[in-house]
Short mmCIF file of C-alpha atoms in Angstrom, two decimals:
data_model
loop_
_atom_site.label_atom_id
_atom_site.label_comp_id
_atom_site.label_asym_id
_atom_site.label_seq_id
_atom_site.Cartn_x
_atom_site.Cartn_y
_atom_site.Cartn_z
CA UNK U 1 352.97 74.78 4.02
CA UNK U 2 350.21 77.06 5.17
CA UNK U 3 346.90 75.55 5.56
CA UNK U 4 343.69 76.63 3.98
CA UNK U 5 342.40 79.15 6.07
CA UNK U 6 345.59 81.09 5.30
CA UNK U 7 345.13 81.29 1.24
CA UNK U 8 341.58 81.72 1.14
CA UNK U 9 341.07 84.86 1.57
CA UNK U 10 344.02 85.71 -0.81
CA UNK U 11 342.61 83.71 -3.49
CA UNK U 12 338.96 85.13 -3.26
CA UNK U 13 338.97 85.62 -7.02
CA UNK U 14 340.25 82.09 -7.71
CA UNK U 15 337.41 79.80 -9.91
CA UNK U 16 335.80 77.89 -7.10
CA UNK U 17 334.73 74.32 -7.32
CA UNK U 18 331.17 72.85 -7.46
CA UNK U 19 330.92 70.31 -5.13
CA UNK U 20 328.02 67.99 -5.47
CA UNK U 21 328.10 65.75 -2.37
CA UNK U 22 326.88 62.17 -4.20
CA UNK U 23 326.26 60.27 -0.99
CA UNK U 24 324.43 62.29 1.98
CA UNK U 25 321.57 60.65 4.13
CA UNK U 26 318.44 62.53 5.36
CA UNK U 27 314.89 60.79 6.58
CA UNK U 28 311.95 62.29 8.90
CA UNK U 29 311.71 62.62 12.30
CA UNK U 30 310.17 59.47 13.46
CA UNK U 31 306.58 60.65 14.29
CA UNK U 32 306.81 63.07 11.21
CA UNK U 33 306.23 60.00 9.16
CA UNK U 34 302.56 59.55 10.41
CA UNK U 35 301.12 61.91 8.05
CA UNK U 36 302.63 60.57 5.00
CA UNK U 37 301.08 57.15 5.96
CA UNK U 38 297.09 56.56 4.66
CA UNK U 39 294.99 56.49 7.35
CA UNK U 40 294.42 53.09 7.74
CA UNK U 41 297.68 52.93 8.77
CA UNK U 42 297.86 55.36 11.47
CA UNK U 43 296.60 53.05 14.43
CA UNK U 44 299.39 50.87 13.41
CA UNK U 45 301.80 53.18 13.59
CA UNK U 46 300.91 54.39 16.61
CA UNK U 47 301.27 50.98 18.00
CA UNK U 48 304.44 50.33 16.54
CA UNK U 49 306.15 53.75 17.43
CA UNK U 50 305.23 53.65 20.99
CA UNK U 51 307.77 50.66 21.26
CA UNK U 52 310.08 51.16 18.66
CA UNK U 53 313.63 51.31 20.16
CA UNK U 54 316.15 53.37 17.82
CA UNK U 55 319.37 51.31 17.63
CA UNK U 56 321.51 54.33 16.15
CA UNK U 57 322.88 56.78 18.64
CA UNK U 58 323.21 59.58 15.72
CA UNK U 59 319.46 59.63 15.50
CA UNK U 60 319.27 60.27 19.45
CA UNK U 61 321.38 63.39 20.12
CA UNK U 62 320.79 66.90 19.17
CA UNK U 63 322.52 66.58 15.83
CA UNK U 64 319.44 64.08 15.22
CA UNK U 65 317.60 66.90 13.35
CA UNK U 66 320.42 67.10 10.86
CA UNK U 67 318.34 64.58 8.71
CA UNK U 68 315.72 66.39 8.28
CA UNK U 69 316.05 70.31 9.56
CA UNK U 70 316.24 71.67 6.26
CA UNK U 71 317.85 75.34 6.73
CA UNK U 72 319.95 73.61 9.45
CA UNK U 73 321.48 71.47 6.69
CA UNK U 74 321.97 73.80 4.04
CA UNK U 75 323.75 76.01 6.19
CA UNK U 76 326.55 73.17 7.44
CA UNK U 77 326.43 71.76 3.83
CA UNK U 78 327.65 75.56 2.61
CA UNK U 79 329.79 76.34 5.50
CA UNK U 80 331.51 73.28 4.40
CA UNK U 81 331.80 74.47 0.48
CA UNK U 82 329.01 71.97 -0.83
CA UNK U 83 326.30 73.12 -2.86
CA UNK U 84 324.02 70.37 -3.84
CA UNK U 85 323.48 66.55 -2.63
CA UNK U 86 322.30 62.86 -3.52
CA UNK U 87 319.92 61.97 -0.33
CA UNK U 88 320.08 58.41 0.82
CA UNK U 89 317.60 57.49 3.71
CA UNK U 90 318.98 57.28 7.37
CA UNK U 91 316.50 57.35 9.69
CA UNK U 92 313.89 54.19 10.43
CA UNK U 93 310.82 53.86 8.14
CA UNK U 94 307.58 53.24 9.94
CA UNK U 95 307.07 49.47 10.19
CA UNK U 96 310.49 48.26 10.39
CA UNK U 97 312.56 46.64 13.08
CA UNK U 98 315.90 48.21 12.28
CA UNK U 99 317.22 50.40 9.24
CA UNK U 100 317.97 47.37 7.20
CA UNK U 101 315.82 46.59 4.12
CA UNK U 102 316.31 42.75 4.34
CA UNK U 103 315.15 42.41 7.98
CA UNK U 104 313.06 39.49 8.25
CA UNK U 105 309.59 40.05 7.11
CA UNK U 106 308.19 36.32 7.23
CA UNK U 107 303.75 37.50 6.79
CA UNK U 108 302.55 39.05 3.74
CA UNK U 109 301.54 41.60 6.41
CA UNK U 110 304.89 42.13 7.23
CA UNK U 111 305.81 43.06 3.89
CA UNK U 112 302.48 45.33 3.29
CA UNK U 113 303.39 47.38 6.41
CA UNK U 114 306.95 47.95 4.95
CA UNK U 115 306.05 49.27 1.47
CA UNK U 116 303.66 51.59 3.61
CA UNK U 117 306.42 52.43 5.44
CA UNK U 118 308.88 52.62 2.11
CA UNK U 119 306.10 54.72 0.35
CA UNK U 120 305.53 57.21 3.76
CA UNK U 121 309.58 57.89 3.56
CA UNK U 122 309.76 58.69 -0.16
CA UNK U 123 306.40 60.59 -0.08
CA UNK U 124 308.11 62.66 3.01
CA UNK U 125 311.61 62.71 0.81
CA UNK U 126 310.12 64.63 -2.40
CA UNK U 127 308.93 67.32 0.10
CA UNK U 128 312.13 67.98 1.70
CA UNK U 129 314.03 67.84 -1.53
CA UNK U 130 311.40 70.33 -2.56
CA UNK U 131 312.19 72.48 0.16
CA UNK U 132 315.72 73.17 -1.69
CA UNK U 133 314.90 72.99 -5.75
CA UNK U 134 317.61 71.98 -7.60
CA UNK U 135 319.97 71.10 -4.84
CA UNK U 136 318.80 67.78 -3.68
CA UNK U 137 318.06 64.31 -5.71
CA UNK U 138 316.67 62.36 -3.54
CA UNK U 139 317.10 58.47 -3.46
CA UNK U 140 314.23 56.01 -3.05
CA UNK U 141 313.47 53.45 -1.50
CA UNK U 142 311.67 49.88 -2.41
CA UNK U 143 311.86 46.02 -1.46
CA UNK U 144 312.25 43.21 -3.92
CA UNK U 145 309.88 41.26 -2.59
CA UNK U 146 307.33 42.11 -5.31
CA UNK U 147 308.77 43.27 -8.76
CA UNK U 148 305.30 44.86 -9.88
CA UNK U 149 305.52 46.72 -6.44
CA UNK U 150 308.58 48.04 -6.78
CA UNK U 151 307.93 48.65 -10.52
CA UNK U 152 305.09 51.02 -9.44
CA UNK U 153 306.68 52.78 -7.05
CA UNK U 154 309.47 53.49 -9.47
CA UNK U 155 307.17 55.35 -11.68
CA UNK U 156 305.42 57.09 -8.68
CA UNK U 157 308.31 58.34 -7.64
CA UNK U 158 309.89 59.78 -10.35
CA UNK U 159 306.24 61.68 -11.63
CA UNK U 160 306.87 63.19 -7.67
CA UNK U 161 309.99 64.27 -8.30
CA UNK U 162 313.14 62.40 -6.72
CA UNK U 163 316.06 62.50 -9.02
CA UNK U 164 318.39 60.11 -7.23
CA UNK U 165 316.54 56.88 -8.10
CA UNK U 166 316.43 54.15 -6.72
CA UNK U 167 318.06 52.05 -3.93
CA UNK U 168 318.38 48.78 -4.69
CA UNK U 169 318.87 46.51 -1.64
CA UNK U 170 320.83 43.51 -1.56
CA UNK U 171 319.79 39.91 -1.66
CA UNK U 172 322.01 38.47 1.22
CA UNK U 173 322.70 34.80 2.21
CA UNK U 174 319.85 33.87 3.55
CA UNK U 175 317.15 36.29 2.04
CA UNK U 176 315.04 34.12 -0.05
CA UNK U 177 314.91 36.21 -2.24
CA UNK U 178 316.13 35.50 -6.01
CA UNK U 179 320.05 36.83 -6.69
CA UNK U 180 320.12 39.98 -8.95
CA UNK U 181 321.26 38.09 -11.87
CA UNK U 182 318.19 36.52 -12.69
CA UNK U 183 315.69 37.33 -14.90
CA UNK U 184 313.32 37.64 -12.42
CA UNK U 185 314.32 41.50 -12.19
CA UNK U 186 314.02 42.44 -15.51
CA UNK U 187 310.99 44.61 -15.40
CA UNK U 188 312.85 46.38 -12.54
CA UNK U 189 315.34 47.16 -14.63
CA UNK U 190 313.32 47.94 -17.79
CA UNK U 191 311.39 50.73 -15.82
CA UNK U 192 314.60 52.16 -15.02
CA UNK U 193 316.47 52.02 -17.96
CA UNK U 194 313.09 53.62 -19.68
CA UNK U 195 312.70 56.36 -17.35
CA UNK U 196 316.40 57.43 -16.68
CA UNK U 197 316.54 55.92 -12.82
CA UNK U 198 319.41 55.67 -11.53
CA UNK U 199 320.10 52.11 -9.59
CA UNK U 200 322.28 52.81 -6.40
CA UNK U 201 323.30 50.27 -4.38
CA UNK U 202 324.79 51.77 -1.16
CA UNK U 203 327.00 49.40 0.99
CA UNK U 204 325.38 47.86 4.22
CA UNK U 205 322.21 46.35 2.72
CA UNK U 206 323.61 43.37 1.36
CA UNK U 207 325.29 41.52 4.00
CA UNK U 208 324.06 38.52 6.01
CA UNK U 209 322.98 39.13 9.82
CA UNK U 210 326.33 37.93 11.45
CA UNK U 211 325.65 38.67 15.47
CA UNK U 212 326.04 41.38 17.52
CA UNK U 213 329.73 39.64 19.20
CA UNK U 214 332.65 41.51 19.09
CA UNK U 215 334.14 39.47 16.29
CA UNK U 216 330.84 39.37 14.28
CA UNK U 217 331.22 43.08 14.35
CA UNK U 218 334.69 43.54 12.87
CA UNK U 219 334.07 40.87 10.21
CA UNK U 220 330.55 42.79 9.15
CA UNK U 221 332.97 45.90 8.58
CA UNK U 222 335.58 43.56 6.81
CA UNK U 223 333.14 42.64 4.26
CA UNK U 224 329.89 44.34 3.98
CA UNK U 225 332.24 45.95 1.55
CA UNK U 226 332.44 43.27 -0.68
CA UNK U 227 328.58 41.95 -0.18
CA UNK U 228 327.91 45.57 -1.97
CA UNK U 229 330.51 44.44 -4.76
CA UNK U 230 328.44 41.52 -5.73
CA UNK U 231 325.59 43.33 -7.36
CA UNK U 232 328.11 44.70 -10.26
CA UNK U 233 329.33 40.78 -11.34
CA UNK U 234 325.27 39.48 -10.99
CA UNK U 235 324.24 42.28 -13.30
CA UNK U 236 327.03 42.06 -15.42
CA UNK U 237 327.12 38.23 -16.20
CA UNK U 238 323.20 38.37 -15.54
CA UNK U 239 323.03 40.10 -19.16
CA UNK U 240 321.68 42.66 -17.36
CA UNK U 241 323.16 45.34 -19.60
CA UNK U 242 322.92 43.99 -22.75
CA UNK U 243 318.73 43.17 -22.38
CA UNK U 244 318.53 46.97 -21.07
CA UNK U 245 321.63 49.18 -22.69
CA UNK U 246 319.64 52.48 -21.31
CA UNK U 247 320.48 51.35 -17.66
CA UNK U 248 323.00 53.03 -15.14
CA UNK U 249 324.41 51.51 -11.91
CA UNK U 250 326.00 53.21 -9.31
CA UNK U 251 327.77 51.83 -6.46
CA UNK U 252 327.87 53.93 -3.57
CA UNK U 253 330.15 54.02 -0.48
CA UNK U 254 332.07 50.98 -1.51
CA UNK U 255 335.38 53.08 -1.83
CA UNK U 256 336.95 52.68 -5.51
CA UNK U 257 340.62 51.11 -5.17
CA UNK U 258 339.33 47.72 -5.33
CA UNK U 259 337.77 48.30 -9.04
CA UNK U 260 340.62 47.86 -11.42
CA UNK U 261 341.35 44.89 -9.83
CA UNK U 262 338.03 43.27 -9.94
CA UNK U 263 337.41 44.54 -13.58
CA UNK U 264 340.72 42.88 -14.53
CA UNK U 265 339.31 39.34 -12.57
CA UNK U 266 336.12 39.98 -14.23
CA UNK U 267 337.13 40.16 -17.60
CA UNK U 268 339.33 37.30 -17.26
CA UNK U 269 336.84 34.73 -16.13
CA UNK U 270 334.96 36.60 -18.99
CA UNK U 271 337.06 35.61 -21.12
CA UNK U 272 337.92 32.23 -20.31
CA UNK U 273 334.31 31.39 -20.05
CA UNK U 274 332.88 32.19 -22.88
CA UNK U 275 336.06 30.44 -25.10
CA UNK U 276 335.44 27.32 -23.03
CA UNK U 277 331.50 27.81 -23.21
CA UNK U 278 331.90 26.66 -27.16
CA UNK U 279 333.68 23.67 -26.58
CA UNK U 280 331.69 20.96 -25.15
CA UNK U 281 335.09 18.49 -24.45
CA UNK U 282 336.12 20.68 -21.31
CA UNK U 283 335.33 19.98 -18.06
CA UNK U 284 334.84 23.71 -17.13
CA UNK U 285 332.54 24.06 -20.49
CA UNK U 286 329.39 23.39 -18.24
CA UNK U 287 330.47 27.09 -15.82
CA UNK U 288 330.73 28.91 -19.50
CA UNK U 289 327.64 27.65 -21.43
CA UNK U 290 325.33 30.16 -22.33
CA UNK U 291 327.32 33.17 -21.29
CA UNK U 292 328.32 34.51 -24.88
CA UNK U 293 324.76 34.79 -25.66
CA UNK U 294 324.06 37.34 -22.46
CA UNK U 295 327.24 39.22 -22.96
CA UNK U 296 328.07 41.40 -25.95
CA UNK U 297 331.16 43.17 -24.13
CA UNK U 298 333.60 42.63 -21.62
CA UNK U 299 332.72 43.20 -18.08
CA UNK U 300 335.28 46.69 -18.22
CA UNK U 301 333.45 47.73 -21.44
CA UNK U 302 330.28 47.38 -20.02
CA UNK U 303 331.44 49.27 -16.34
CA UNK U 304 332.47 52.18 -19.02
CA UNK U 305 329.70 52.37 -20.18
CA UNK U 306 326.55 51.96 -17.79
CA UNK U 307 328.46 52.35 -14.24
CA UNK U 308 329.79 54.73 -11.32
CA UNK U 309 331.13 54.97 -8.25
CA UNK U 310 329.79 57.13 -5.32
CA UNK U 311 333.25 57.36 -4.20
CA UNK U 312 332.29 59.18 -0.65
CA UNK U 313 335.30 60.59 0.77
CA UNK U 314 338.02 59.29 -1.76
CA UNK U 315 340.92 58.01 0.23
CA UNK U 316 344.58 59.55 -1.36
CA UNK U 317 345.63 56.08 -2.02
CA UNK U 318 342.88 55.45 -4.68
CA UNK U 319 343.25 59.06 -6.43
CA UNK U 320 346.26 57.54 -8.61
CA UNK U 321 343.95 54.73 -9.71
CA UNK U 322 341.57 57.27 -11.06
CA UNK U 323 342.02 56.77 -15.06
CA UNK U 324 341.76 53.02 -14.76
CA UNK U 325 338.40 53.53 -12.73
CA UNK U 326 337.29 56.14 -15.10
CA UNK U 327 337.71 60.08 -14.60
CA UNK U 328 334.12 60.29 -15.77
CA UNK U 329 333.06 57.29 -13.36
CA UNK U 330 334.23 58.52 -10.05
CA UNK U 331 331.67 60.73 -7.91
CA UNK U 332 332.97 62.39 -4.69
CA UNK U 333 330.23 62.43 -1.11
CA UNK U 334 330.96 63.67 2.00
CA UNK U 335 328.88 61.29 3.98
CA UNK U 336 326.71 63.99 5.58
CA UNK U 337 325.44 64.13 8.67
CA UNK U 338 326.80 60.35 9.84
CA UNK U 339 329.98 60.71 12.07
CA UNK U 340 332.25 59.03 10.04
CA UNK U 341 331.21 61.73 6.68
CA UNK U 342 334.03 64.12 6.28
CA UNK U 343 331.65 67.53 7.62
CA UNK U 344 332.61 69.67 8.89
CA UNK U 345 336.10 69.65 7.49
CA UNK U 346 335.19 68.45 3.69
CA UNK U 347 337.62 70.81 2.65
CA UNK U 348 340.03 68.98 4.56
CA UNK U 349 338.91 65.73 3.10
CA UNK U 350 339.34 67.36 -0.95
CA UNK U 351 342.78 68.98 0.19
CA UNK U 352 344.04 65.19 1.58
CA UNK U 353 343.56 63.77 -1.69
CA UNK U 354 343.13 66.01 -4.53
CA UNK U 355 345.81 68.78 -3.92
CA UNK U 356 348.18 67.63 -6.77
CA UNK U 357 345.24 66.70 -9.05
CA UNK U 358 344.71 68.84 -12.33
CA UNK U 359 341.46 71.04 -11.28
CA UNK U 360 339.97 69.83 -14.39
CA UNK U 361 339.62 66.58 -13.28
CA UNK U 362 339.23 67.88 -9.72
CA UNK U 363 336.04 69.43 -11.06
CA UNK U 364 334.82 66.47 -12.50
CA UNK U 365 334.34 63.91 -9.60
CA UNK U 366 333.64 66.50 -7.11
CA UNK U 367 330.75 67.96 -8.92
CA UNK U 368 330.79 67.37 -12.73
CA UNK U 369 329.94 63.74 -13.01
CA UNK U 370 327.37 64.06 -10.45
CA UNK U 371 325.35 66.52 -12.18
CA UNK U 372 325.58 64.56 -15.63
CA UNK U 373 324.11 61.15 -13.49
CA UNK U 374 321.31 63.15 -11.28
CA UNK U 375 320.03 65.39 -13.89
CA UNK U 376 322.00 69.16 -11.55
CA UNK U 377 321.53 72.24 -13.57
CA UNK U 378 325.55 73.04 -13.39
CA UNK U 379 324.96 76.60 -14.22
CA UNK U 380 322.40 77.45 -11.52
CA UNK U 381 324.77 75.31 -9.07
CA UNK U 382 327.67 77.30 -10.24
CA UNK U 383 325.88 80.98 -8.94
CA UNK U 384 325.60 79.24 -5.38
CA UNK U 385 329.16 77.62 -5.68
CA UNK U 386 330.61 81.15 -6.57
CA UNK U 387 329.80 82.49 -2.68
CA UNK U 388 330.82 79.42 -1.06
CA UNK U 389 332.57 76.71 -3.20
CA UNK U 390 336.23 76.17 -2.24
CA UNK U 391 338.56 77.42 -4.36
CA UNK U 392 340.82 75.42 -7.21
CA UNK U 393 343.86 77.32 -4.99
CA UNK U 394 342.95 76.27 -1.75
CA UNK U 395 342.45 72.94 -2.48
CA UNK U 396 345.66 72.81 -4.46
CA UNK U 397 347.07 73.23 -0.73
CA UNK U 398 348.66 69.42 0.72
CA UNK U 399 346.53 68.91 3.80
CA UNK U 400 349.80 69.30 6.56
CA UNK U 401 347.91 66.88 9.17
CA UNK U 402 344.44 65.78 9.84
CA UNK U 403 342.38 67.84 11.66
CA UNK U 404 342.82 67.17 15.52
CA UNK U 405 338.69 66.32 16.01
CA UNK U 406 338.24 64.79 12.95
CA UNK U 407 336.15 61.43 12.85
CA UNK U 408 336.07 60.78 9.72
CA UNK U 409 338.26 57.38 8.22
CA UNK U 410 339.65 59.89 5.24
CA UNK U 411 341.54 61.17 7.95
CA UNK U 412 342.25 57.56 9.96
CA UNK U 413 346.18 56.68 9.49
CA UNK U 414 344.77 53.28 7.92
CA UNK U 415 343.56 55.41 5.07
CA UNK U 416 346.93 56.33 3.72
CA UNK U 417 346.25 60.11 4.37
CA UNK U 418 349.48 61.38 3.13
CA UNK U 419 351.24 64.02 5.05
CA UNK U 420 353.61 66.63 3.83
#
């Protein structure tokens, strides 16, 4: 079977994909933040940047500017066939010790200095979106510490222009904060369901703080997984859909084989539940009291109808589970710039688990459900797609084998990367 390179060129007038990458990451430089700060920050920040240690090695090296070298990235994101992106942050935001949301902030100074530093990164995001109109939504950021905060900078954000909205971070073991099904969040929600914002909850910012051993490691990348997972099940049997029916979720780099499965759980502890919730001579009435009142569906009705995945780069195995997910639920990302993202070899990534896939639907979660979520103009996407969008033909081609440098786990023999 001849690999792409060999059938492009002979299908140059083939109709050619848009691919809009739904989970990319991008943030400034670290002293580029200064100026986005007020100024009453900026002896702060000088403070705290003279010491601050980056813990990520991709921040470090001369790919670093990847996040943030705007021509630089919308040359690689081309070369590699994609036209448009949802931003996620990546790099630190002034005031914090590490790129998680929930690291401990025990002062009410703490948490000041973080919303500065939340606020400097999204004020910095809107201009580099800016910098490519129409081909970037960028995500925001807030904390959950204080509801009217974040309600604010929900509205601010979306009068500056970011299109992604919001990222919501998790409430871990051990947060203090309030778990996402309570009410406590509503006017989070409200502001988001009456402006059109997006909620995207991104694995990695829910999960406890389990140690830096060796084992702690490989059980944080067992389940930070299904931390991420929770916020679906609290919003669901929260009532959080049925108080605010103009709301969307979308859960982002979570993969999407595990969602038929937990939809069919869901719906049967739904079920059972609310039959026992009416009957007051059952032991297990007391778990189900209360919980026809919040619910007007069934957990799958309600994922059908207010959620997505960010499916990143959709591993073959899951492809034939695409129809129970939901064709017009499933949103493909590359992962851009972070090492384990499918760039440069994207095309690669689509081949590996779309090749026998009607283009139709092809179309749809690599670019066409995307657009619909994050507000893309698919018709001024389409003129850039025409010069450097793959092809329906070349991706039609069975990916042969992996290629040889390739780091991304779409391509890891654990994946299920079929080979022909």
């Amino acid at each position: 079977m001849p690999d792409a390179a060999a059938v492009t060129g002979a299908t140059a007038d083939a109709p050619r994909y848009t691919v809009i990458s739904a989970d990319c990451h991008a943030g400034a430089d670290l002293l580029d933040y200064r100026s986005y700060l007020p100024a009453r920050h900026h002896e702060e920040f000088d403070a705290w940047a003279a010491t601050y240690v980056n813990p990520h090695e991709d921040l470090l090296g001369d790919t670093a500017d990847r996040n943030w070298n705007s021509a630089r990235r919308l040359a690689e994101q081309e070369a590699d066939g994609i036209v448009a992106e949802v931003v996620f942050p990546n790099t630190i935001p002034p005031f914090f010790p590490s790129a998680s949301l929930m690291a401990p902030a025990p002062t009410g100074t703490d948490f000041a200095l973080r919303w500065a530093g939340l606020r400097a990164h999204n004020r910095w995001l809107a201009d580099f979106c800016a910098e490519a109109p129409g081909r970037r939504a960028g995500v925001a950021q807030i904390l959950l510490n204080d509801v009217e905060e974040a309600v604010r900078e929900v509205r601010r954000t979306k009068e500056a222009g970011l299109t992604g909205g919001i990222m919501l971070p998790g409430t871990p073991p051990g947060s203090g904060l309030p778990e996402l099904h309570s009410p406590y969040y509503d006017p989070l929600w409200a502001v988001c369901a009456e402006l059109g914002v997006p909620v995207n909850h991104h694995a990695g910012s829910a999960s406890p703080p389990l140690g830096d051993e060796p084992a702690a490691r490989a059980v944080f990348m067992v389940e930070t997984t299904w931390f991420s997972h929770r916020a679906l099940w609290h919003l669901i049997f929260g009532g959080v859909f049925t108080r605010h029916p103009g709301l969307t979720l979308v859960l982002t780099e979570q993969g999407s084989g595990w969602i038929p499965g937990v939809l069919d759980m869901l719906d049967y502890y739904h079920g059972r539940l609310v039959a026992t919730g009416a009957r007051a001579d059952t032991a297990e009435a007391r778990f189900g009291a209360g919980l026809a009142a919040s619910l007007d569906r069934t957990p799958t009705e309600i994922w059908h109808a207010h959620c997505y995945v960010g499916a990143s780069f959709m591993r073959p195995h899951e492809v034939p589970l695409r129809h129970r997910i939901g064709l017009d639920k499933i949103m493909w990302g590359s992962d851009y710039p972070h090492d384990e993202g499918t760039h440069p070899y994207s095309r690669h990534g689509l081949r590996a688990a779309y090749a026998d896939v009607p283009p139709t639907e092809v179309a749809a979660m690599v670019g066409g459900n995307a657009a619909r979520v994050y507000g893309f103009d698919p018709t001024a996407l389409a003129r850039i797609a025409a010069r450097c969008g793959p092809t329906t033909t070349e991706i039609a081609v069975p990916l042969t084998a992996p290629p040889p440098d390739a780091t991304s786990p779409a391509f890891a023999p654990g994946a299920s990367v079929r080979i022909w």
